[in-house]
Tab-separated table of C-alpha atoms in Angstrom:
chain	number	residue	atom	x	y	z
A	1375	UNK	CA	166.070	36.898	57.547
A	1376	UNK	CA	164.811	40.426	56.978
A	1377	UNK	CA	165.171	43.613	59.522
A	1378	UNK	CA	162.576	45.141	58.705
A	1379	UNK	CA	161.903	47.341	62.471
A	1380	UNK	CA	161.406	50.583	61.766
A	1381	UNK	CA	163.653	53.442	62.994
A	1382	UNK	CA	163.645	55.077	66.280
A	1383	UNK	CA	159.891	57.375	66.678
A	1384	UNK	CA	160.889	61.625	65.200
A	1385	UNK	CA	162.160	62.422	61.719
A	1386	UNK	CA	165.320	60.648	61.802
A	1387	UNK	CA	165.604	57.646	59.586
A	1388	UNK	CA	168.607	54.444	59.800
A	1389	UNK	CA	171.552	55.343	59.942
A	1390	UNK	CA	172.723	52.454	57.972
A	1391	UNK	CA	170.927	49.934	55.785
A	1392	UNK	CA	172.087	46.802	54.554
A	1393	UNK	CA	169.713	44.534	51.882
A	1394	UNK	CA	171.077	40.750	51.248
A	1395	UNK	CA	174.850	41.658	51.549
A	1396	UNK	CA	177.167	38.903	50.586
A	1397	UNK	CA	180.665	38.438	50.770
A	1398	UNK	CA	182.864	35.878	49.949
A	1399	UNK	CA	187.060	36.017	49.993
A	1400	UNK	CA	189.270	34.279	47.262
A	1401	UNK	CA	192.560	32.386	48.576
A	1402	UNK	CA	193.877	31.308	45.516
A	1403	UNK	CA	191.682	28.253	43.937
A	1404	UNK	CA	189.431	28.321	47.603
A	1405	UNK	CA	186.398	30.788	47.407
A	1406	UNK	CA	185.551	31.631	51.466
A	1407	UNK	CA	181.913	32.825	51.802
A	1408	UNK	CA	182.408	35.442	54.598
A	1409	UNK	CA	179.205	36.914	54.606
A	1410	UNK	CA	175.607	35.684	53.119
A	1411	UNK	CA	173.093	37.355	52.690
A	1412	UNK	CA	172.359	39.753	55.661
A	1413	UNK	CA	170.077	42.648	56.047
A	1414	UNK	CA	170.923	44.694	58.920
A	1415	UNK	CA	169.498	47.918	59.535
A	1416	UNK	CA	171.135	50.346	62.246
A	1417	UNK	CA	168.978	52.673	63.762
A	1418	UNK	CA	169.768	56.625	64.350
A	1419	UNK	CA	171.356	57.676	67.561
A	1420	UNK	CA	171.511	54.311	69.004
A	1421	UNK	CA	174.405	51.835	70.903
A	1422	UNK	CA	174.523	48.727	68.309
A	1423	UNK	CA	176.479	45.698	68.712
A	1424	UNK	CA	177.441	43.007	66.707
A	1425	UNK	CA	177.611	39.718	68.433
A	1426	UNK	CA	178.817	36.273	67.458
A	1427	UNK	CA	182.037	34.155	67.483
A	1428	UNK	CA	185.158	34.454	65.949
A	1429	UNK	CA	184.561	33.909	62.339
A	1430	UNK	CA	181.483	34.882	61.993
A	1431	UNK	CA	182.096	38.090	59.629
A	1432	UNK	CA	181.879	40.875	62.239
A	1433	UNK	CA	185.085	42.625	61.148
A	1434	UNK	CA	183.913	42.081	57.315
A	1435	UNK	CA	180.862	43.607	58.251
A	1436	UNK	CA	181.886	46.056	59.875
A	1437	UNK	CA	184.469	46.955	57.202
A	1438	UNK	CA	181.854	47.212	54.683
A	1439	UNK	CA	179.320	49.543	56.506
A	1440	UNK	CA	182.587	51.791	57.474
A	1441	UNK	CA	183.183	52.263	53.181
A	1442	UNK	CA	186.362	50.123	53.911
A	1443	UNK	CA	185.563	47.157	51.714
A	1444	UNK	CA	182.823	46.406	49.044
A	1445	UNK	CA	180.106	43.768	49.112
A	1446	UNK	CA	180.357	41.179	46.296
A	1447	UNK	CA	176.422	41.489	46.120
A	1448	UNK	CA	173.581	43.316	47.704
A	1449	UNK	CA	172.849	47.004	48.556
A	1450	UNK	CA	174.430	49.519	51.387
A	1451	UNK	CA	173.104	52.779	52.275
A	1452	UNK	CA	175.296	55.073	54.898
A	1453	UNK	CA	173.571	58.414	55.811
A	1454	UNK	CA	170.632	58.006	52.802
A	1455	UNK	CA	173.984	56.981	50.439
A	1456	UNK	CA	174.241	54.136	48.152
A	1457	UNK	CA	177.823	53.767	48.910
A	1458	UNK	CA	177.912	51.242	46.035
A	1459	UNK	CA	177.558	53.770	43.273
A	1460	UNK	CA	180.371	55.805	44.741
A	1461	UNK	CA	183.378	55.745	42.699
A	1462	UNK	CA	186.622	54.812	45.476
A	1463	UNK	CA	187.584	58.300	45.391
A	1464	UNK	CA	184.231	59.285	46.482
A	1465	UNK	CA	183.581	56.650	48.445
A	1466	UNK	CA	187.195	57.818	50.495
A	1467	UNK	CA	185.562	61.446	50.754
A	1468	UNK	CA	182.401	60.155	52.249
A	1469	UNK	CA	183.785	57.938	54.497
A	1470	UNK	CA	186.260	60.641	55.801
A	1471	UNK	CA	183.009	63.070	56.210
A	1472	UNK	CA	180.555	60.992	57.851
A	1473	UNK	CA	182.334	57.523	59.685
A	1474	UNK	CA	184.519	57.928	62.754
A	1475	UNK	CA	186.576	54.945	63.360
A	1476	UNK	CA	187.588	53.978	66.938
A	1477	UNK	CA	190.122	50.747	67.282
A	1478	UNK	CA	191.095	48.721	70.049
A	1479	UNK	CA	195.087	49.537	69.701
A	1480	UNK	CA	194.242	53.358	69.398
A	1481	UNK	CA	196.111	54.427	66.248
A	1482	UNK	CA	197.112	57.769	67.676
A	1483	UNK	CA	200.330	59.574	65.901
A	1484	UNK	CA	202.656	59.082	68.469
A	1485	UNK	CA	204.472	62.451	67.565
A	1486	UNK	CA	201.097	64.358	68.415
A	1487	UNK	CA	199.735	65.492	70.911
A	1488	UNK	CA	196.014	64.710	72.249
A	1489	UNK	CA	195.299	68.358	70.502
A	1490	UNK	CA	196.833	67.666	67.746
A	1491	UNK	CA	195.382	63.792	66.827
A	1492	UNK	CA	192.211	65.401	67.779
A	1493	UNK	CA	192.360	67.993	65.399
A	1494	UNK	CA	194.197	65.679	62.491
A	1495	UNK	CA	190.895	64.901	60.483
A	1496	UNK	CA	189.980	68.454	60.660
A	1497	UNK	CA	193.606	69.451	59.110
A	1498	UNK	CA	193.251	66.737	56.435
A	1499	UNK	CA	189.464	68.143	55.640
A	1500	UNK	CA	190.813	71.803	54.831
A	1501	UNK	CA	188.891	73.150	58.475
A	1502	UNK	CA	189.950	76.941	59.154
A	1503	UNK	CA	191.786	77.685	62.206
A	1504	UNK	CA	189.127	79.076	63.805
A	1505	UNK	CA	186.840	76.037	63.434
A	1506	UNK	CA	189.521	74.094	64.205
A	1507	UNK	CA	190.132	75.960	67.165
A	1508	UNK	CA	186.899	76.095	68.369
A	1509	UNK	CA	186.001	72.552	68.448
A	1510	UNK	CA	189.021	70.566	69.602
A	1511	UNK	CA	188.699	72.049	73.019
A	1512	UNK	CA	185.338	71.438	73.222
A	1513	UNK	CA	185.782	67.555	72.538
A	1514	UNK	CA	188.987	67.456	74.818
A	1515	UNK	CA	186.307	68.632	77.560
A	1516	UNK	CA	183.717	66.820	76.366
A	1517	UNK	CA	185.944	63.272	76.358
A	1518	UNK	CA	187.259	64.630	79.777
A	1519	UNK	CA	191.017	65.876	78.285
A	1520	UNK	CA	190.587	69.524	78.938
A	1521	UNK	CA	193.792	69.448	80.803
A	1522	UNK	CA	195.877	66.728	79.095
A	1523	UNK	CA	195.526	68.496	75.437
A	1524	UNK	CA	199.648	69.002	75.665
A	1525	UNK	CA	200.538	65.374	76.257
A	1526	UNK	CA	201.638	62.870	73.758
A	1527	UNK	CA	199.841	59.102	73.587
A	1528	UNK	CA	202.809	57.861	75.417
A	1529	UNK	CA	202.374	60.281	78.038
A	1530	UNK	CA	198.395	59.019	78.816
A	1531	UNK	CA	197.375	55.804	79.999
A	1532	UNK	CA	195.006	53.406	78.311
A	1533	UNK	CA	191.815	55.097	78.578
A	1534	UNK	CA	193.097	58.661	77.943
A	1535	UNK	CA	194.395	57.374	74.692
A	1536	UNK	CA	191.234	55.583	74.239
A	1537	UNK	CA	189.559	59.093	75.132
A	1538	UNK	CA	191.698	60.524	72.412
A	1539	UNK	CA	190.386	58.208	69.937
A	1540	UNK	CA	186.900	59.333	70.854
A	1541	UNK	CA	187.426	62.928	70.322
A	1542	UNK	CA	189.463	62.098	66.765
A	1543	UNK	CA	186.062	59.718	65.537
A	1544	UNK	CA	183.859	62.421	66.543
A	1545	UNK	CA	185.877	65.476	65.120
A	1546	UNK	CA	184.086	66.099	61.850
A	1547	UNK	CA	180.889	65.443	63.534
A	1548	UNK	CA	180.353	62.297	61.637
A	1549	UNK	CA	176.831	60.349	60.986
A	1550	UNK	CA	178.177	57.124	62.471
A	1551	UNK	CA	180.869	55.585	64.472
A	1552	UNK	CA	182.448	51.759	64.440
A	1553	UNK	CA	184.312	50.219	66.921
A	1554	UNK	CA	186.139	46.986	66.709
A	1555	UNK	CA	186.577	45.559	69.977
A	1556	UNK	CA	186.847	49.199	71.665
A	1557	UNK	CA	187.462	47.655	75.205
A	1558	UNK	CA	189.549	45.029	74.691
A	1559	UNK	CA	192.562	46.385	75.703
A	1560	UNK	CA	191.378	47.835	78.867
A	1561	UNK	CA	190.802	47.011	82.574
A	1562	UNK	CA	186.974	46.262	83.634
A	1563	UNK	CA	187.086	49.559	85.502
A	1564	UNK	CA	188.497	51.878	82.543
A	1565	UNK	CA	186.439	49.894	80.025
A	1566	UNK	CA	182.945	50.451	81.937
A	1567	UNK	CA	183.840	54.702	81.811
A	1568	UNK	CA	184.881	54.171	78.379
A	1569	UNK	CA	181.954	52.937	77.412
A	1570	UNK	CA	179.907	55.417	79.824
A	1571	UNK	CA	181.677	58.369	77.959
A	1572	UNK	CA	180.833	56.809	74.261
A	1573	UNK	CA	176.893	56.691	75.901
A	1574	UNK	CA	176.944	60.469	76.912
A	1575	UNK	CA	178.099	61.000	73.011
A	1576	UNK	CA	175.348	59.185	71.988
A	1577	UNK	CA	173.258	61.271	73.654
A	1578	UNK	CA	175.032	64.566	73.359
A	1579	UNK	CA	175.858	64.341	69.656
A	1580	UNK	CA	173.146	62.348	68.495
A	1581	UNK	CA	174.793	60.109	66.508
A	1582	UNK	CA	174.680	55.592	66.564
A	1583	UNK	CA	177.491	53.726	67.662
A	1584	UNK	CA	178.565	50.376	65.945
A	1585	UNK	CA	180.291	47.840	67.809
A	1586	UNK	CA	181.621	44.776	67.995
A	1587	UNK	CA	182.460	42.945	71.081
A	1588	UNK	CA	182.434	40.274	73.818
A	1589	UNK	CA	182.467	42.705	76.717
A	1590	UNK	CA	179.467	41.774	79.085
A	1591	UNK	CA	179.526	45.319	79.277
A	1592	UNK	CA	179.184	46.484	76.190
A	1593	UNK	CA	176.275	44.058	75.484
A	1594	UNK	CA	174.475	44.480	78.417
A	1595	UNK	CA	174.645	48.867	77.789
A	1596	UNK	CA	173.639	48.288	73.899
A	1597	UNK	CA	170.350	49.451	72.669
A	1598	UNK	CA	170.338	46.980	69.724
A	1599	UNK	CA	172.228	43.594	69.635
A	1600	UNK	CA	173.041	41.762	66.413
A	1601	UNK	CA	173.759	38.191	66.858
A	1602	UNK	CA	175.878	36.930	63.729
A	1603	UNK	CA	177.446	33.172	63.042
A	1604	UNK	CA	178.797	32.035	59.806
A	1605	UNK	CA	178.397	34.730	57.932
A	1606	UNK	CA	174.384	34.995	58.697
A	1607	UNK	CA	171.843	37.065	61.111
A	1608	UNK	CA	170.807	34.841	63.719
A	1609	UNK	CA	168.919	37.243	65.453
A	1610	UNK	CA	168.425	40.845	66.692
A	1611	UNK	CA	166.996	41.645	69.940
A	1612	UNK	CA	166.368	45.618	70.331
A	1613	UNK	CA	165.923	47.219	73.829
A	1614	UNK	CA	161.924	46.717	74.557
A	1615	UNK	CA	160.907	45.598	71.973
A	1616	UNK	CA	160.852	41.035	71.388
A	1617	UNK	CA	163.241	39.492	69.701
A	1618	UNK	CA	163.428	40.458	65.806
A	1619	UNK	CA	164.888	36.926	65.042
């Protein structure tokens, strides 16, 4: 099937674009067709999620629109970027620049503190100290850290650290963010202000959110919903507006 709905109504365009992707993974003399054939398109400042079973090439997919892996076939654009034409070291550079990552374990340096994981990806980009110090406070606020910038991951709780990871994938003001399973690890009650704090940055920072998930939750607070199995689009359903399927 084709996506073709248009983007939301102003000047911005998708976010991300995807035209008859395919994907298949080699295990010695078995070939694994992972993906097959999907157009996706992900629309500017909006709460995506990609729906389906375990399986169905939601990780894979989501690898590939984050610049982590390569399609076998078909076209990608990230932020008006065919990613495919980017050599790896390029393709590393623009991911850095405009994809925040967010996973369900975390990933915070244990030996930093919220300040400090915050402000890693603006160390490893070469930001000045002032720019640096101007905008990890403002996303410790922003996440709701203003007064836990000193403490290390160990010293937080689950959603702090998740909060953490927020701030970090927003810290060079990226284009688009992707979540595996963001809530997974948390109660219902931490989960729903998780996800009530990655709405507000939606809407603050104007930038779309890619998920995947089973939360309820997540789902029922999404503004798009992709629903993948075996490796294909089965449908997309966009908040009023019918069913793109």
């Amino acid at each position: 099937m084709t996506d073709q709905t248009t983007s939301q109504s102003g000047a911005q365009g998708p976010v991300a674009v995807l035209t008859q992707v395919e994907k298949t993974y080699h295990m010695d003399s078995i070939s694994v067709p992972v993906i097959k054939g999907v157009d996706i398109l992900v629309r500017h400042a909006c709460f995506t999620v990609l729906l389906g079973p375990s399986g169905s090439g939601k990780t894979t997919l989501l690898n590939m629109i984050g610049c982590i892996d390569r399609p076998d076939n078909g076209e990608i654009i990230v932020a008006d970027c065919k990613v495919g034409d980017l050599s790896d070291d390029d393709l590393s550079d623009f991911r850095a620049k405009n994809i925040g990552f967010i996973f369900q374990n975390f990933n915070l340096l244990p030996v930093l503190s919220a300040y400090e994981n915050i402000e890693y990806p603006l160390l490893l980009a070469g930001a000045s100290a002032k720019k640096r110090g101007d905008r990890v406070p403002k996303l410790l606020d922003a996440v709701g850290l203003g007064d836990k910038a000193k403490n290390l991951p160990g010293q937080l709780s689950g959603g702090q650290r998740q909060r953490v990871a927020i701030g970090r994938a927003l810290a060079r003001q990226p284009k688009l963010v992707i979540a595996d399973e963001p809530t997974a690890n948390l109660d219902s009650q931490t989960g729903a202000a998780i996800l009530n704090l990655m709405r507000r940055m939606v809407e603050r920072y104007q930038i779309s959110f890619l998920f995947s998930s089973h939360d309820p939750e997540v789902i029922k607070a999404a503004d798009d919903t992709i629903f993948l199995k075996d490796g294909t689009i089965r449908g997309i359903r966009r908040k009023g507006q019918e069913d793109a399927a």
